[in-house]
Structure formats: structure tokens, C-alpha cells
Short mmCIF file of C-alpha atoms in Angstrom, two decimals:
data_model
loop_
_atom_site.label_atom_id
_atom_site.label_comp_id
_atom_site.label_asym_id
_atom_site.label_seq_id
_atom_site.Cartn_x
_atom_site.Cartn_y
_atom_site.Cartn_z
CA MET N 1 149.17 77.57 -85.65
CA THR N 2 152.30 76.64 -83.69
CA LEU N 3 154.19 73.84 -85.39
CA THR N 4 157.14 71.88 -84.05
CA GLY N 5 157.19 70.36 -87.51
CA PRO N 6 157.22 66.89 -88.99
CA THR N 7 160.25 65.07 -90.39
CA SER N 8 160.56 64.70 -94.15
CA GLN N 9 161.13 61.12 -95.34
CA THR N 10 161.39 59.38 -98.72
CA PHE N 11 160.40 56.03 -100.17
CA ILE N 12 160.84 54.46 -103.60
CA SER N 13 157.86 53.57 -105.78
CA GLN N 14 158.21 52.48 -109.43
CA ARG N 15 161.70 54.00 -109.47
CA LEU N 16 160.41 57.37 -108.24
CA ARG N 17 161.65 58.96 -105.04
CA LEU N 18 158.52 60.10 -103.22
CA ASN N 19 158.28 62.31 -100.16
CA TYR N 20 156.18 61.95 -97.03
CA LEU N 21 155.95 63.76 -93.73
CA ASP N 22 156.07 61.82 -90.47
CA TRP N 23 154.60 63.55 -87.45
CA GLY N 24 155.98 61.05 -84.93
CA ASN N 25 154.39 58.82 -82.28
CA ARG N 26 155.07 55.62 -84.21
CA GLY N 27 153.50 53.51 -81.44
CA LYS N 28 150.12 55.19 -81.96
CA PRO N 29 147.49 53.99 -84.49
CA PRO N 30 148.61 54.88 -88.04
CA LEU N 31 146.76 57.65 -89.87
CA VAL N 32 147.63 58.46 -93.49
CA LEU N 33 146.67 61.84 -94.99
CA VAL N 34 146.37 61.90 -98.79
CA HIS N 35 146.13 65.27 -100.57
CA GLY N 36 144.37 66.21 -103.79
CA GLY N 37 145.54 67.25 -107.24
CA ARG N 38 148.04 70.13 -107.61
CA ASP N 39 148.27 70.24 -103.82
CA HIS N 40 150.89 68.96 -101.37
CA ALA N 41 151.29 67.20 -98.03
CA ARG N 42 151.67 70.44 -96.07
CA SER N 43 148.04 71.19 -96.92
CA TRP N 44 147.21 68.83 -94.04
CA ASP N 45 149.38 70.58 -91.42
CA TRP N 46 146.45 71.94 -89.43
CA VAL N 47 144.78 68.52 -89.35
CA ALA N 48 148.02 66.75 -88.48
CA GLU N 49 148.76 69.12 -85.62
CA GLU N 50 145.32 68.43 -84.11
CA LEU N 51 145.65 64.64 -84.37
CA ARG N 52 149.35 63.99 -83.83
CA GLU N 53 149.02 63.30 -80.08
CA ASP N 54 146.60 60.42 -80.59
CA TRP N 55 147.80 59.08 -83.94
CA HIS N 56 150.96 58.27 -85.83
CA VAL N 57 150.25 60.76 -88.62
CA VAL N 58 151.88 60.41 -92.03
CA ALA N 59 151.14 62.74 -94.98
CA MET N 60 152.37 61.80 -98.45
CA ASP N 61 153.29 63.91 -101.48
CA HIS N 62 151.86 62.26 -104.60
CA ARG N 63 154.16 61.75 -107.59
CA GLY N 64 154.44 65.04 -109.44
CA HIS N 65 153.46 67.01 -106.34
CA GLY N 66 155.21 68.69 -103.43
CA ASP N 67 158.71 67.34 -102.88
CA SER N 68 158.14 64.08 -104.77
CA ASP N 69 159.64 63.29 -108.18
CA TRP N 70 157.85 64.12 -111.41
CA VAL N 71 157.30 61.25 -113.86
CA SER N 72 159.58 61.38 -116.91
CA ASP N 73 156.81 61.09 -119.52
CA GLY N 74 154.33 63.48 -117.92
CA ASN N 75 151.59 60.84 -117.75
CA TYR N 76 149.87 60.51 -114.38
CA GLN N 77 147.59 57.52 -113.88
CA VAL N 78 145.40 57.14 -110.81
CA ASN N 79 146.23 53.44 -110.58
CA ASP N 80 149.95 54.28 -110.38
CA MET N 81 149.11 56.53 -107.45
CA VAL N 82 147.21 53.66 -105.83
CA TYR N 83 150.42 51.66 -106.16
CA ASP N 84 152.33 54.53 -104.50
CA LEU N 85 149.94 54.55 -101.54
CA ALA N 86 150.16 50.78 -101.24
CA GLN N 87 153.95 51.01 -101.36
CA LEU N 88 154.03 53.69 -98.66
CA VAL N 89 151.90 51.60 -96.29
CA HIS N 90 153.96 48.51 -97.12
CA GLN N 91 157.26 50.26 -96.42
CA LEU N 92 155.97 51.80 -93.20
CA GLY N 93 155.26 48.27 -92.03
CA VAL N 94 152.00 49.28 -90.36
CA GLY N 95 148.37 48.37 -90.84
CA PRO N 96 145.54 48.39 -90.96
CA VAL N 97 145.64 52.17 -91.41
CA THR N 98 143.07 54.91 -91.13
CA ILE N 99 142.96 57.26 -94.12
CA VAL N 100 141.79 60.86 -94.48
CA SER N 101 141.89 62.04 -98.08
CA HIS N 102 140.85 64.82 -100.43
CA SER N 103 139.70 64.96 -104.08
CA MET N 104 142.18 63.09 -106.33
CA GLY N 105 143.67 61.66 -103.15
CA GLY N 106 140.22 60.44 -102.17
CA ASN N 107 139.88 58.70 -105.53
CA VAL N 108 143.24 57.01 -104.93
CA SER N 109 142.50 56.10 -101.32
CA LEU N 110 139.06 54.62 -102.00
CA ARG N 111 140.59 52.39 -104.68
CA TYR N 112 143.28 51.31 -102.24
CA ALA N 113 140.62 50.56 -99.60
CA GLY N 114 138.68 48.40 -102.06
CA THR N 115 141.77 46.60 -103.31
CA PHE N 116 143.18 45.90 -99.85
CA PRO N 117 140.12 46.02 -97.57
CA GLU N 118 141.99 44.27 -94.76
CA MET N 119 144.53 47.11 -94.69
CA VAL N 120 142.07 49.94 -94.01
CA SER N 121 140.23 50.32 -90.71
CA LYS N 122 138.35 53.56 -91.54
CA ILE N 123 138.43 56.01 -94.41
CA VAL N 124 137.35 59.63 -94.95
CA ALA N 125 137.19 60.97 -98.50
CA ILE N 126 136.49 64.63 -99.21
CA GLU N 127 134.88 64.86 -102.66
CA GLY N 128 136.91 61.88 -103.84
CA LEU N 129 134.61 60.04 -106.26
CA GLY N 130 135.64 61.83 -109.42
CA PRO N 131 133.25 63.19 -112.08
CA SER N 132 129.53 62.79 -111.39
CA PRO N 133 127.40 60.56 -113.65
CA LYS N 134 125.96 63.72 -115.22
CA ARG N 135 129.40 65.14 -115.94
CA GLN N 136 130.57 61.82 -117.37
CA ALA N 137 127.56 61.70 -119.69
CA GLU N 138 128.36 65.23 -120.90
CA MET N 139 131.97 64.32 -121.61
CA ARG N 140 130.95 61.14 -123.42
CA GLU N 141 128.67 63.01 -125.81
CA LYS N 142 131.81 63.38 -127.88
CA SER N 143 133.14 60.18 -129.44
CA TYR N 144 136.20 58.53 -128.00
CA PRO N 145 138.32 59.32 -131.09
CA GLU N 146 137.37 63.00 -130.80
CA ARG N 147 138.34 63.09 -127.16
CA MET N 148 141.56 61.20 -127.87
CA ALA N 149 142.53 63.78 -130.51
CA GLU N 150 141.82 66.59 -128.04
CA TRP N 151 143.93 64.87 -125.39
CA ILE N 152 146.87 64.53 -127.78
CA GLY N 153 146.63 68.23 -128.60
CA LYS N 154 146.55 69.18 -124.93
CA LYS N 155 149.49 66.91 -124.13
CA ARG N 156 151.49 68.37 -126.99
CA SER N 157 150.82 71.86 -125.65
CA ALA N 158 151.71 70.81 -122.12
CA SER N 159 155.02 69.36 -123.32
CA GLY N 160 156.17 72.83 -124.32
CA ARG N 161 154.88 74.55 -121.21
CA THR N 162 157.25 75.61 -118.45
CA PRO N 163 156.06 76.21 -114.89
CA ARG N 164 154.67 79.70 -114.46
CA LYS N 165 157.07 82.06 -112.75
CA TYR N 166 156.05 84.60 -110.11
CA GLU N 167 158.29 87.58 -109.46
CA SER N 168 157.73 87.34 -105.72
CA ILE N 169 156.22 85.02 -103.19
CA GLU N 170 153.60 87.71 -102.60
CA ALA N 171 152.48 87.33 -106.23
CA ALA N 172 152.14 83.58 -105.74
CA PHE N 173 150.25 84.22 -102.51
CA ALA N 174 147.82 86.52 -104.38
CA ARG N 175 147.20 83.73 -106.91
CA MET N 176 146.46 81.30 -104.07
CA ILE N 177 143.87 83.68 -102.61
CA GLU N 178 142.34 84.17 -106.07
CA GLU N 179 142.00 80.39 -106.51
CA ASN N 180 140.15 79.85 -103.22
CA SER N 181 138.42 82.83 -101.67
CA TYR N 182 137.44 80.78 -98.59
CA LEU N 183 141.05 80.65 -97.39
CA THR N 184 142.19 82.93 -94.61
CA GLU N 185 145.36 84.89 -95.25
CA GLU N 186 147.20 82.66 -92.76
CA GLN N 187 146.08 79.51 -94.58
CA ALA N 188 146.89 80.89 -98.03
CA ARG N 189 150.35 82.07 -96.97
CA HIS N 190 151.17 78.71 -95.38
CA LEU N 191 150.03 76.79 -98.47
CA THR N 192 151.99 79.12 -100.72
CA ILE N 193 155.24 78.96 -98.76
CA HIS N 194 155.20 75.17 -98.82
CA GLY N 195 153.80 74.92 -102.34
CA VAL N 196 156.51 76.77 -104.30
CA ASN N 197 160.14 76.33 -105.24
CA ARG N 198 162.45 79.27 -105.77
CA ASN N 199 164.02 79.26 -109.21
CA GLU N 200 167.64 80.08 -109.96
CA ASP N 201 166.68 83.51 -111.29
CA GLY N 202 164.94 84.37 -108.00
CA THR N 203 161.36 83.84 -109.19
CA TYR N 204 158.94 81.32 -107.69
CA SER N 205 157.04 78.43 -109.31
CA TRP N 206 154.51 75.94 -108.02
CA LYS N 207 156.00 72.56 -107.18
CA PHE N 208 153.48 70.46 -109.10
CA ASP N 209 154.17 69.19 -112.60
CA PRO N 210 152.31 71.25 -115.28
CA HIS N 211 151.37 67.97 -116.97
CA LEU N 212 148.94 67.39 -114.10
CA ASN N 213 146.62 69.82 -115.87
CA VAL N 214 146.00 67.17 -118.56
CA TRP N 215 144.36 63.93 -117.42
CA HIS N 216 143.66 60.82 -119.45
CA ILE N 217 140.29 60.53 -121.18
CA GLU N 218 139.05 57.35 -119.53
CA ASP N 219 140.85 56.01 -116.51
CA ILE N 220 138.89 52.89 -115.59
CA ALA N 221 135.61 51.33 -116.72
CA ASP N 222 132.63 52.37 -114.59
CA GLN N 223 131.85 48.77 -113.65
CA PHE N 224 135.36 48.19 -112.31
CA LEU N 225 135.31 51.37 -110.26
CA HIS N 226 131.93 50.40 -108.82
CA GLN N 227 133.26 46.93 -107.98
CA THR N 228 136.17 48.52 -106.15
CA TRP N 229 133.94 50.80 -104.10
CA ALA N 230 131.68 47.84 -103.26
CA ALA N 231 134.70 45.87 -102.01
CA ILE N 232 135.47 48.44 -99.28
CA THR N 233 134.68 46.93 -95.87
CA ALA N 234 135.92 49.80 -93.70
CA PRO N 235 133.43 52.36 -92.39
CA THR N 236 133.51 55.14 -94.99
CA LEU N 237 132.72 58.84 -94.58
CA LEU N 238 132.17 60.86 -97.75
CA LEU N 239 132.26 64.64 -97.22
CA TYR N 240 130.99 67.31 -99.63
CA GLY N 241 130.92 71.11 -99.67
CA ALA N 242 127.54 72.62 -100.52
CA ASP N 243 129.22 75.36 -102.59
CA SER N 244 131.57 73.02 -104.45
CA TRP N 245 131.42 72.01 -108.11
CA ALA N 246 131.43 68.37 -107.02
CA SER N 247 128.21 66.36 -107.02
CA ASN N 248 126.90 64.84 -103.79
CA PRO N 249 126.83 61.01 -104.25
CA GLU N 250 123.75 60.72 -102.06
CA GLY N 251 121.73 62.41 -104.79
CA ASP N 252 123.40 61.10 -107.94
CA GLY N 253 123.28 57.36 -107.22
CA ARG N 254 126.95 56.69 -106.54
CA LEU N 255 126.38 56.04 -102.84
CA ASP N 256 124.51 52.87 -103.83
CA HIS N 257 127.81 51.25 -104.79
CA PHE N 258 129.11 51.44 -101.20
CA SER N 259 128.13 48.94 -98.52
CA ASN N 260 129.15 50.93 -95.46
CA ALA N 261 129.28 54.65 -96.31
CA GLU N 262 127.77 57.84 -94.92
CA VAL N 263 127.61 61.24 -96.63
CA ILE N 264 127.80 64.58 -94.83
CA GLU N 265 127.46 67.89 -96.67
CA PHE N 266 129.05 71.06 -95.29
CA GLU N 267 127.28 74.39 -95.73
CA ASN N 268 129.38 77.46 -96.58
CA ALA N 269 132.19 75.29 -97.89
CA GLY N 270 133.69 74.61 -101.28
CA HIS N 271 135.94 71.87 -102.61
CA TRP N 272 138.58 72.32 -99.87
CA LEU N 273 136.09 72.02 -97.02
CA HIS N 274 138.80 70.88 -94.59
CA HIS N 275 140.18 74.40 -94.96
CA ASP N 276 136.89 76.23 -95.43
CA GLN N 277 135.18 74.80 -92.34
CA PHE N 278 138.14 73.54 -90.33
CA ASP N 279 136.54 73.43 -86.86
CA ARG N 280 133.47 71.56 -88.09
CA PHE N 281 135.65 69.27 -90.17
CA MET N 282 137.80 68.34 -87.18
CA LYS N 283 134.78 67.65 -84.98
CA THR N 284 133.22 65.53 -87.73
CA ILE N 285 136.26 63.35 -88.30
CA ARG N 286 137.03 63.05 -84.59
CA ASP N 287 133.50 61.75 -84.02
CA PHE N 288 133.92 59.33 -86.93
CA LEU N 289 137.43 58.11 -86.16
#
């Protein structure tokens, strides 16, 4: 990969200073790339480089991720992230936009597309629907008070946790490879370099807030989420990796809540299928976009 590099920009959302990357060509159609949890905007570099000639590509760092601010109380709500995305598009002064998103970022982007359908022309979401109905049923076997007590315990533990330190960037790189065996060494090294900060003592730590490991018990009522998906008018492409933990919505009933969506499953790919099967991914989204 030969990068000339994007410019790093900031915008303000709910008093947070958030980072985004602008790949230039402002006169081209706007394309917003939205990363997943504990990831960062540079995860999209390969995609952005392929599309930057035909699109005005912008990739955001969610709150608590990459070079964006962490929230002071350690509580990350998906709907606050929807606000952040809406604020980014608003401050860019462009629209409607095309969105390509992954995981948590897909969850955020689909909610944005349902809330402001006139602002989204097309949307791709890689495994962005959240827990499957089966997984939700398993979690809800415990009573809400039980789950609330567990959440408080986890949050209390997280409050005393400091970001893990790696003695060298090679150690962080090894952890990246361990987390996703589909990555090539080039991919893993790139994601590591852009995903860590160097601490004052010379060690390295991941940029994301450790509190992102603890999510709220119930984010939104099922009926409201389904209403939001149903309100999306833009053509929607939902992508899934056959080897991922995520459930394919075509088989679990969630696709029924969309009015204009198609599902494509990728063989030999996990949760990060845009890395695992990059060439096929690019052909698929080029055909769709």
C-alpha cells in the first residue's frame, strides 16, 4: 500500500473534540467510513485509498477511539455516537452521504440512516445489527436486576483499570495478530502503528478507552430499533463473514425489518471481512455503490 495520506481534522460534538480523516476531493460525492468498536479510522486506509479518486472520503474516529476524546464518565451510548455521526455530516455541510460501516459503526450508521433517511443515499454495514435474537434471548434469561448488578460490578472494575502497557510495538503487533489470525503481517502492523500511543515511560498502549469493554445492559427497546431499520429508505447492503460469531440476519429474521436491504455472506472471512477478503469486499461495494 502506497499512501500519500489523509489530513487529520477535528469537530466538536457534545463538548468532545473528535477526530476524522479527510482524503480530499471535496467536489466528489461524499463517502463516510465508520469503524467498529475498539478500532480506529485508519482501519479503513486500504478502502479509502481505493475509493479516494472517485469519492470525497471521510473516516471518523468514534468518541473513545483513535485520536478522539474519551468521555469523562466512561459511559458510551450508541445513541450518543449517532449524534456524533450526525454532527460530523452536519459540520461537513454535505449530503446526502454514502456510508460504509463496520460492527458497532454499522449499528450507529444504520440508526443514523433511519433517523435521517433523506441524508443517506446508500449504506453498507458489515455485521452491524448487534446481538442476534438468539443471543439476546440468552442474555435475557437473567433478570434485569441481576444484569444491572453485574454491570455495576464490571464498571467498578473498569474504573480502576489502566490501559495495558506493551514493552515494545512488536509486542502490541503480536497481540494484534493473536486477535485476528486472518490479518496479513502488513495489515496487522499498519493497524498497530496507528492504533497505539506511546506512553511517557516508553511503553505502548492501545488508544481506545478501556471502559469500552463494558457496554450497557439494554440500549434501546427492540421495537424502536426495528422501527429505525424500517425507516431506512436508502439501498442497504448487509455483509457477513461465514466464519464470524455474528448471526446472518437473512436466517434469524432481522432482515424482515428492512424495506430495501440485501445480505451477502463472505466465505473464509470473520468479523473483519473487509480485511479478511479485501479484494472481494472492494468488488462487492464497488458494484453496489
